[in-house]
Amino acid sequence: MTGVVLVDAGRSAIIPDDPGLPDLPAGLVEDVIAALLRRSCLDPSEVAELFLADPRHLPAGSSPGPSGTGVAGPLGLPTTLATSSSLSMAQAVRTIEDNPDVVAVVAAADPGPSHPAAGGAAHPRLRQHTAGIVAAWWDIAPDEMAAWARSSYTRSAECLAAGDFADEIVSTTAGYLVDCYRKPQVGDRFTGRVSDGAAPADDGPAVIAHPARGASAILLAAESTAVELGLPVRARLHASRTVRSACEFGIAPLGAGGVDELLIPGGFSIGCLDQLEVPEHCAVTPVAWMKETGISEYLLNPRGGDLGFGHLPRSGDLRSLVTMVNSLADTGGRFGALVASDIRWTTVFVLATQ
């Protein structure tokens, strides 16, 4: 099978979906892609296909899954559309495995749920109800969720202050140069509200990440093509098979056996990971992952997740991958895995830096 490599990865700054902050500019995705191409010394004409998850390019009412091919996207690139960056990444990897000559870009953007193209939050009350069930099943107390939420924000804020995100923020667009995080209020009990502003559900506390805006992109190629073109290789990228989601909107964890079942065909296991990125729309999720798998809290979303950056329903998985490859490089980690789950599908992506 053709080996797929990550040539480069970058993003814009991530900002809250607040009325007082700049709207997501129409050209932000193009800005991020162009920055990666410049950094990799690639011309747009050398990119065979763009795999794009951006609600502003999708037909109204699109359901999860591939939504179109052959359209002209940013920079005039031939573009395949999907509703999430995890689907776009999986499509890109399979395409390169089938055709090693392809150089591909995967990009995604979130204009925020207030944007007309975003379509609003999906099933907010059902998500909150599911979070309550997960908390009860794994015996997770409200204080544990509150502690994780504070920790996620603190990790992101400390990494920002230390300059850890400098190499991954490549956009040059005003208003999207430096991350902006929404700090929890002192004394906030993190009882949570669904994203449409309705009152909390009756299932007790559910700490939910606030919505955010931003764009991310990665550049992929077959390893042989990267060598032929003289492209840098930051990591090898492995994608598990995509399976029917057992994670309930990404809120419940996969069992340790389920994760290994997806990792082992690529030669990995959860025990060999130096980093694991999991969904963090709800604070109950990472805590449940720790209890289910026994993984150290220091290896789980180590530079913060949605509760720090904000929730990015389309581009969040791609943002996590961008952050993970930089984190592995900075810490000397060899293997990192991203669990990408939505209401229907789960895929595990593994980065191998050595």
Short mmCIF file of C-alpha atoms in Angstrom, two decimals:
data_model
loop_
_atom_site.label_atom_id
_atom_site.label_comp_id
_atom_site.label_asym_id
_atom_site.label_seq_id
_atom_site.Cartn_x
_atom_site.Cartn_y
_atom_site.Cartn_z
CA MET A 1 0.00 0.00 0.00
CA THR A 2 1.20 3.52 -0.84
CA GLY A 3 2.54 5.43 2.17
CA VAL A 4 0.91 8.84 2.69
CA VAL A 5 2.95 11.64 4.27
CA LEU A 6 2.07 14.96 5.83
CA VAL A 7 4.12 17.60 4.03
CA ASP A 8 2.92 20.58 6.04
CA ALA A 9 0.08 21.74 8.27
CA GLY A 10 -1.21 25.13 9.34
CA ARG A 11 -4.20 27.11 10.43
CA SER A 12 -5.59 30.52 11.14
CA ALA A 13 -6.03 31.79 14.63
CA ILE A 14 -9.16 30.46 16.33
CA ILE A 15 -11.53 33.04 17.81
CA PRO A 16 -14.88 32.78 19.62
CA ASP A 17 -18.07 33.18 17.61
CA ASP A 18 -18.81 36.53 19.23
CA PRO A 19 -20.57 39.46 17.50
CA GLY A 20 -17.80 41.85 18.51
CA LEU A 21 -15.04 39.83 16.80
CA PRO A 22 -14.23 39.77 13.06
CA ASP A 23 -16.42 37.59 10.84
CA LEU A 24 -14.69 34.75 9.02
CA PRO A 25 -13.32 36.39 5.85
CA ALA A 26 -14.24 34.84 2.51
CA GLY A 27 -10.56 34.38 1.63
CA LEU A 28 -9.30 32.88 4.89
CA VAL A 29 -9.12 29.28 3.62
CA GLU A 30 -7.28 30.48 0.52
CA ASP A 31 -4.90 32.46 2.75
CA VAL A 32 -4.03 29.39 4.85
CA ILE A 33 -3.59 27.11 1.81
CA ALA A 34 -1.42 29.68 0.00
CA ALA A 35 0.81 30.02 3.07
CA LEU A 36 1.42 26.26 3.18
CA LEU A 37 2.18 26.12 -0.53
CA ARG A 38 4.69 28.96 -0.18
CA ARG A 39 6.33 27.31 2.81
CA SER A 40 6.59 24.02 0.89
CA CYS A 41 7.75 25.71 -2.34
CA LEU A 42 4.81 24.24 -4.26
CA ASP A 43 2.87 25.95 -7.03
CA PRO A 44 -0.94 25.58 -6.98
CA SER A 45 -0.67 23.91 -10.40
CA GLU A 46 1.16 21.00 -8.71
CA VAL A 47 -1.84 20.27 -6.46
CA ALA A 48 -4.15 17.73 -8.06
CA GLU A 49 -7.10 18.11 -5.70
CA LEU A 50 -8.45 20.04 -2.73
CA PHE A 51 -10.66 18.19 -0.25
CA LEU A 52 -12.73 20.90 1.39
CA ALA A 53 -15.12 21.04 4.34
CA ASP A 54 -16.58 24.55 4.42
CA PRO A 55 -20.34 25.13 4.85
CA ARG A 56 -20.15 28.23 2.66
CA HIS A 57 -19.41 25.98 -0.35
CA LEU A 58 -21.95 23.23 0.46
CA PRO A 59 -25.48 22.90 -0.92
CA ALA A 60 -28.18 23.82 1.61
CA GLY A 61 -29.23 20.91 3.79
CA SER A 62 -26.25 18.69 3.03
CA SER A 63 -26.08 15.59 5.19
CA PRO A 64 -22.83 14.09 6.53
CA GLY A 65 -20.86 12.53 3.70
CA PRO A 66 -19.28 13.52 0.39
CA SER A 67 -21.36 16.30 -1.11
CA GLY A 68 -19.79 17.13 -4.45
CA THR A 69 -16.78 16.77 -6.69
CA GLY A 70 -15.16 18.68 -9.49
CA VAL A 71 -16.11 22.18 -8.36
CA ALA A 72 -13.66 25.09 -8.46
CA GLY A 73 -12.51 25.93 -4.95
CA PRO A 74 -9.99 28.34 -3.38
CA LEU A 75 -7.03 29.18 -5.66
CA GLY A 76 -9.01 27.60 -8.51
CA LEU A 77 -8.10 24.09 -7.31
CA PRO A 78 -10.26 21.11 -8.40
CA THR A 79 -12.29 20.52 -5.27
CA THR A 80 -14.19 17.69 -3.60
CA LEU A 81 -16.61 18.86 -0.93
CA ALA A 82 -17.57 17.14 2.32
CA THR A 83 -19.37 18.15 5.50
CA SER A 84 -16.48 17.53 7.91
CA SER A 85 -12.70 17.64 7.84
CA SER A 86 -12.47 14.03 9.05
CA LEU A 87 -14.35 12.86 5.96
CA SER A 88 -12.16 15.09 3.77
CA MET A 89 -8.97 13.67 5.34
CA ALA A 90 -10.14 10.09 4.84
CA GLN A 91 -11.05 10.84 1.21
CA ALA A 92 -7.64 12.41 0.57
CA VAL A 93 -5.71 9.49 2.08
CA ARG A 94 -7.69 6.92 0.06
CA THR A 95 -7.20 8.96 -3.12
CA ILE A 96 -3.42 9.11 -2.68
CA GLU A 97 -3.25 5.41 -1.81
CA ASP A 98 -5.05 4.68 -5.09
CA ASN A 99 -3.03 7.21 -7.11
CA PRO A 100 0.44 8.00 -5.69
CA ASP A 101 0.97 10.84 -8.17
CA VAL A 102 -1.68 12.97 -6.45
CA VAL A 103 -0.61 15.89 -4.27
CA ALA A 104 -3.62 16.92 -2.20
CA VAL A 105 -4.70 19.68 0.14
CA VAL A 106 -7.27 19.11 2.86
CA ALA A 107 -8.86 22.28 4.20
CA ALA A 108 -11.82 23.20 6.36
CA ALA A 109 -13.40 26.27 7.90
CA ASP A 110 -16.03 27.20 10.44
CA PRO A 111 -17.69 30.60 10.10
CA GLY A 112 -19.50 30.03 13.43
CA PRO A 113 -23.07 28.77 13.93
CA SER A 114 -24.41 32.33 13.61
CA HIS A 115 -23.32 32.38 9.95
CA PRO A 116 -26.25 31.68 7.55
CA ALA A 117 -24.31 28.85 5.85
CA ALA A 118 -23.44 27.04 9.07
CA GLY A 119 -26.82 25.48 9.57
CA GLY A 120 -26.87 25.86 13.35
CA ALA A 121 -26.03 23.28 15.99
CA ALA A 122 -27.15 19.70 15.39
CA HIS A 123 -29.29 18.00 18.04
CA PRO A 124 -28.14 20.17 20.98
CA ARG A 125 -30.53 18.68 23.54
CA LEU A 126 -29.83 15.11 22.46
CA ARG A 127 -26.10 15.82 22.76
CA GLN A 128 -26.59 17.14 26.27
CA HIS A 129 -28.75 14.18 27.19
CA THR A 130 -26.04 11.84 25.87
CA ALA A 131 -23.43 13.67 27.94
CA GLY A 132 -25.51 12.98 31.03
CA ILE A 133 -25.71 9.27 30.19
CA VAL A 134 -21.93 9.10 29.64
CA ALA A 135 -21.31 10.85 32.97
CA ALA A 136 -23.55 8.34 34.76
CA TRP A 137 -22.05 5.30 33.01
CA TRP A 138 -18.43 6.23 33.79
CA ASP A 139 -19.32 7.74 37.19
CA ILE A 140 -18.03 11.21 36.33
CA ALA A 141 -18.85 13.93 38.85
CA PRO A 142 -19.59 17.57 37.89
CA ASP A 143 -16.38 18.65 39.64
CA GLU A 144 -14.35 16.36 37.36
CA MET A 145 -15.92 17.95 34.29
CA ALA A 146 -15.30 21.43 35.70
CA ALA A 147 -11.66 20.58 36.44
CA TRP A 148 -11.09 19.27 32.93
CA ALA A 149 -12.70 22.35 31.35
CA ARG A 150 -10.44 24.66 33.35
CA SER A 151 -7.43 22.47 32.50
CA SER A 152 -8.17 22.56 28.77
CA TYR A 153 -8.42 26.35 28.78
CA THR A 154 -5.24 26.65 30.85
CA ARG A 155 -3.27 24.34 28.56
CA SER A 156 -4.25 26.33 25.46
CA ALA A 157 -3.59 29.69 27.14
CA GLU A 158 -0.18 28.62 28.46
CA CYS A 159 0.87 27.23 25.06
CA LEU A 160 -0.23 30.47 23.41
CA ALA A 161 1.78 32.53 25.91
CA ALA A 162 4.83 30.30 25.37
CA GLY A 163 4.68 30.73 21.58
CA ASP A 164 3.92 27.06 20.96
CA PHE A 165 1.39 27.89 18.23
CA ALA A 166 3.66 30.27 16.30
CA ASP A 167 4.61 27.72 13.60
CA GLU A 168 1.06 26.47 13.04
CA ILE A 169 -0.71 29.83 12.68
CA VAL A 170 0.14 30.71 9.08
CA SER A 171 -2.69 33.06 8.10
CA THR A 172 -1.94 36.69 7.31
CA THR A 173 -5.56 37.85 7.51
CA ALA A 174 -6.29 40.66 9.98
CA GLY A 175 -8.23 39.46 13.01
CA TYR A 176 -7.01 35.88 12.56
CA LEU A 177 -3.37 36.21 13.56
CA VAL A 178 -3.53 35.32 17.29
CA ASP A 179 -5.82 32.86 19.06
CA CYS A 180 -8.48 34.34 21.30
CA TYR A 181 -9.92 32.13 24.04
CA ARG A 182 -12.99 32.66 26.15
CA LYS A 183 -11.84 32.44 29.75
CA PRO A 184 -14.21 30.85 32.30
CA GLN A 185 -15.63 33.30 34.79
CA VAL A 186 -14.46 33.08 38.41
CA GLY A 187 -16.92 30.94 40.33
CA ASP A 188 -18.42 29.52 37.14
CA ARG A 189 -19.82 26.11 38.01
CA PHE A 190 -19.76 25.04 34.37
CA THR A 191 -23.39 23.97 34.36
CA GLY A 192 -23.38 24.50 30.60
CA ARG A 193 -25.94 25.71 28.10
CA VAL A 194 -26.81 24.31 24.74
CA SER A 195 -25.35 26.37 21.94
CA ASP A 196 -28.68 27.85 20.80
CA GLY A 197 -28.92 29.68 24.12
CA ALA A 198 -31.69 27.55 25.57
CA ALA A 199 -31.77 26.60 29.22
CA PRO A 200 -29.71 23.63 30.39
CA ALA A 201 -31.29 20.24 29.92
CA ASP A 202 -32.58 18.31 32.91
CA ASP A 203 -29.67 15.86 32.89
CA GLY A 204 -27.52 17.88 35.25
CA PRO A 205 -24.25 19.67 34.53
CA ALA A 206 -22.82 19.30 31.04
CA VAL A 207 -19.83 21.48 30.27
CA ILE A 208 -20.09 22.37 26.59
CA ALA A 209 -17.49 24.21 24.53
CA HIS A 210 -18.47 27.57 23.09
CA PRO A 211 -18.67 27.88 19.28
CA ALA A 212 -15.67 29.28 17.44
CA ARG A 213 -14.46 30.41 14.02
CA GLY A 214 -11.32 29.54 12.08
CA ALA A 215 -9.73 27.62 9.21
CA SER A 216 -7.10 24.84 8.93
CA ALA A 217 -5.32 22.99 6.13
CA ILE A 218 -2.81 20.18 5.55
CA LEU A 219 -0.75 19.20 2.52
CA LEU A 220 -0.51 15.48 1.70
CA ALA A 221 1.38 13.36 -0.83
CA ALA A 222 2.63 9.84 -1.37
CA GLU A 223 6.03 9.39 0.22
CA SER A 224 7.59 8.57 -3.15
CA THR A 225 6.10 11.72 -4.71
CA ALA A 226 7.31 13.88 -1.83
CA VAL A 227 10.85 12.56 -2.32
CA GLU A 228 10.66 13.09 -6.08
CA LEU A 229 9.48 16.71 -5.66
CA GLY A 230 11.93 17.45 -2.85
CA LEU A 231 9.11 18.18 -0.40
CA PRO A 232 9.65 18.14 3.37
CA VAL A 233 8.05 15.29 5.28
CA ARG A 234 6.77 16.13 8.74
CA ALA A 235 5.11 12.79 9.49
CA ARG A 236 3.58 9.71 7.96
CA LEU A 237 -0.22 9.71 8.11
CA HIS A 238 -2.20 6.52 8.59
CA ALA A 239 -6.00 6.41 8.45
CA SER A 240 -7.95 3.52 9.94
CA ARG A 241 -10.97 2.17 8.19
CA THR A 242 -14.03 4.32 8.77
CA VAL A 243 -16.62 2.51 10.89
CA ARG A 244 -20.15 3.22 11.98
CA SER A 245 -19.86 5.49 14.98
CA ALA A 246 -20.29 3.95 18.39
CA CYS A 247 -19.36 7.22 20.08
CA GLU A 248 -22.76 8.97 20.18
CA PHE A 249 -21.89 12.31 18.53
CA GLY A 250 -18.26 11.78 19.61
CA ILE A 251 -19.32 12.16 23.26
CA ALA A 252 -18.83 8.56 24.43
CA PRO A 253 -15.35 6.99 24.23
CA LEU A 254 -14.53 3.95 22.18
CA GLY A 255 -13.56 1.03 24.37
CA ALA A 256 -9.83 0.38 24.64
CA GLY A 257 -10.34 -2.76 22.58
CA GLY A 258 -12.23 -0.80 19.94
CA VAL A 259 -9.41 1.71 19.59
CA ASP A 260 -6.80 -1.02 19.25
CA GLU A 261 -9.00 -2.77 16.68
CA LEU A 262 -8.70 0.33 14.49
CA LEU A 263 -5.01 0.93 15.29
CA ILE A 264 -3.54 -2.57 15.01
CA PRO A 265 -3.88 -2.94 11.20
CA GLY A 266 -1.51 0.05 10.89
CA GLY A 267 0.93 -1.49 13.36
CA PHE A 268 -0.07 0.67 16.35
CA SER A 269 -1.77 0.29 19.71
CA ILE A 270 -3.04 2.72 22.30
CA GLY A 271 -0.08 1.79 24.51
CA CYS A 272 2.49 3.13 22.00
CA LEU A 273 0.92 6.59 21.68
CA ASP A 274 2.71 9.71 22.86
CA GLN A 275 -0.43 11.78 22.35
CA LEU A 276 -4.15 11.15 21.86
CA GLU A 277 -6.58 13.77 20.57
CA VAL A 278 -10.24 13.08 21.33
CA PRO A 279 -13.43 15.10 20.89
CA GLU A 280 -13.98 17.74 23.56
CA HIS A 281 -17.29 19.39 22.71
CA CYS A 282 -18.41 18.14 26.14
CA ALA A 283 -16.06 17.98 29.13
CA VAL A 284 -17.35 14.55 30.05
CA THR A 285 -15.71 13.01 26.96
CA PRO A 286 -11.96 13.25 27.75
CA VAL A 287 -12.61 12.23 31.36
CA ALA A 288 -14.49 9.16 30.12
CA TRP A 289 -11.61 8.35 27.74
CA MET A 290 -9.16 8.41 30.65
CA LYS A 291 -11.35 6.12 32.73
CA GLU A 292 -11.99 3.73 29.84
CA THR A 293 -8.43 3.43 28.50
CA GLY A 294 -6.23 4.36 31.46
CA ILE A 295 -4.32 6.87 29.33
CA SER A 296 -2.51 9.60 31.23
CA GLU A 297 -4.21 13.00 31.35
CA TYR A 298 -0.90 14.50 30.19
CA LEU A 299 -1.11 12.62 26.87
CA LEU A 300 -4.74 13.54 26.22
CA ASN A 301 -5.33 16.78 24.25
CA PRO A 302 -2.08 18.09 25.78
CA ARG A 303 -2.32 21.56 24.21
CA GLY A 304 -6.02 21.93 24.92
CA GLY A 305 -9.12 20.89 23.02
CA ASP A 306 -12.48 22.42 22.18
CA LEU A 307 -12.94 23.68 25.72
CA GLY A 308 -9.85 25.82 25.23
CA PHE A 309 -9.96 26.72 21.54
CA GLY A 310 -13.73 26.60 21.06
CA HIS A 311 -15.90 24.11 19.18
CA LEU A 312 -15.29 23.86 15.42
CA PRO A 313 -17.81 21.33 14.04
CA ARG A 314 -16.41 21.27 10.48
CA SER A 315 -12.71 21.96 10.96
CA GLY A 316 -12.05 20.84 14.55
CA ASP A 317 -10.50 17.48 13.66
CA LEU A 318 -8.17 19.17 11.19
CA ARG A 319 -7.22 21.81 13.77
CA SER A 320 -6.40 19.01 16.22
CA LEU A 321 -4.16 17.30 13.65
CA VAL A 322 -2.34 20.56 12.89
CA THR A 323 -1.72 21.13 16.59
CA MET A 324 -0.72 17.50 17.17
CA VAL A 325 2.02 17.40 14.53
CA ASN A 326 3.59 20.51 16.04
CA SER A 327 3.26 19.15 19.57
CA LEU A 328 4.95 15.88 18.60
CA ALA A 329 7.78 17.79 16.92
CA ASP A 330 8.31 20.02 19.97
CA THR A 331 8.27 17.17 22.51
CA GLY A 332 10.07 14.48 20.51
CA GLY A 333 6.97 12.27 20.42
CA ARG A 334 6.88 9.49 17.83
CA PHE A 335 3.22 8.58 17.54
CA GLY A 336 0.01 10.56 17.97
CA ALA A 337 -3.56 9.53 17.22
CA LEU A 338 -6.67 11.56 16.51
CA VAL A 339 -10.09 10.01 17.09
CA ALA A 340 -12.53 11.70 14.73
CA SER A 341 -16.16 10.90 15.52
CA ASP A 342 -19.49 12.37 14.56
CA ILE A 343 -23.09 11.18 14.67
CA ARG A 344 -22.44 8.52 12.00
CA TRP A 345 -18.76 7.68 11.56
CA THR A 346 -15.50 7.15 13.45
CA THR A 347 -12.02 7.20 11.93
CA VAL A 348 -8.67 7.12 13.74
CA PHE A 349 -5.78 9.02 12.14
CA VAL A 350 -2.22 8.29 13.32
CA LEU A 351 0.81 10.52 12.81
CA ALA A 352 4.19 8.79 12.91
CA THR A 353 7.06 11.27 13.04
CA GLN A 354 9.91 8.74 12.94
#
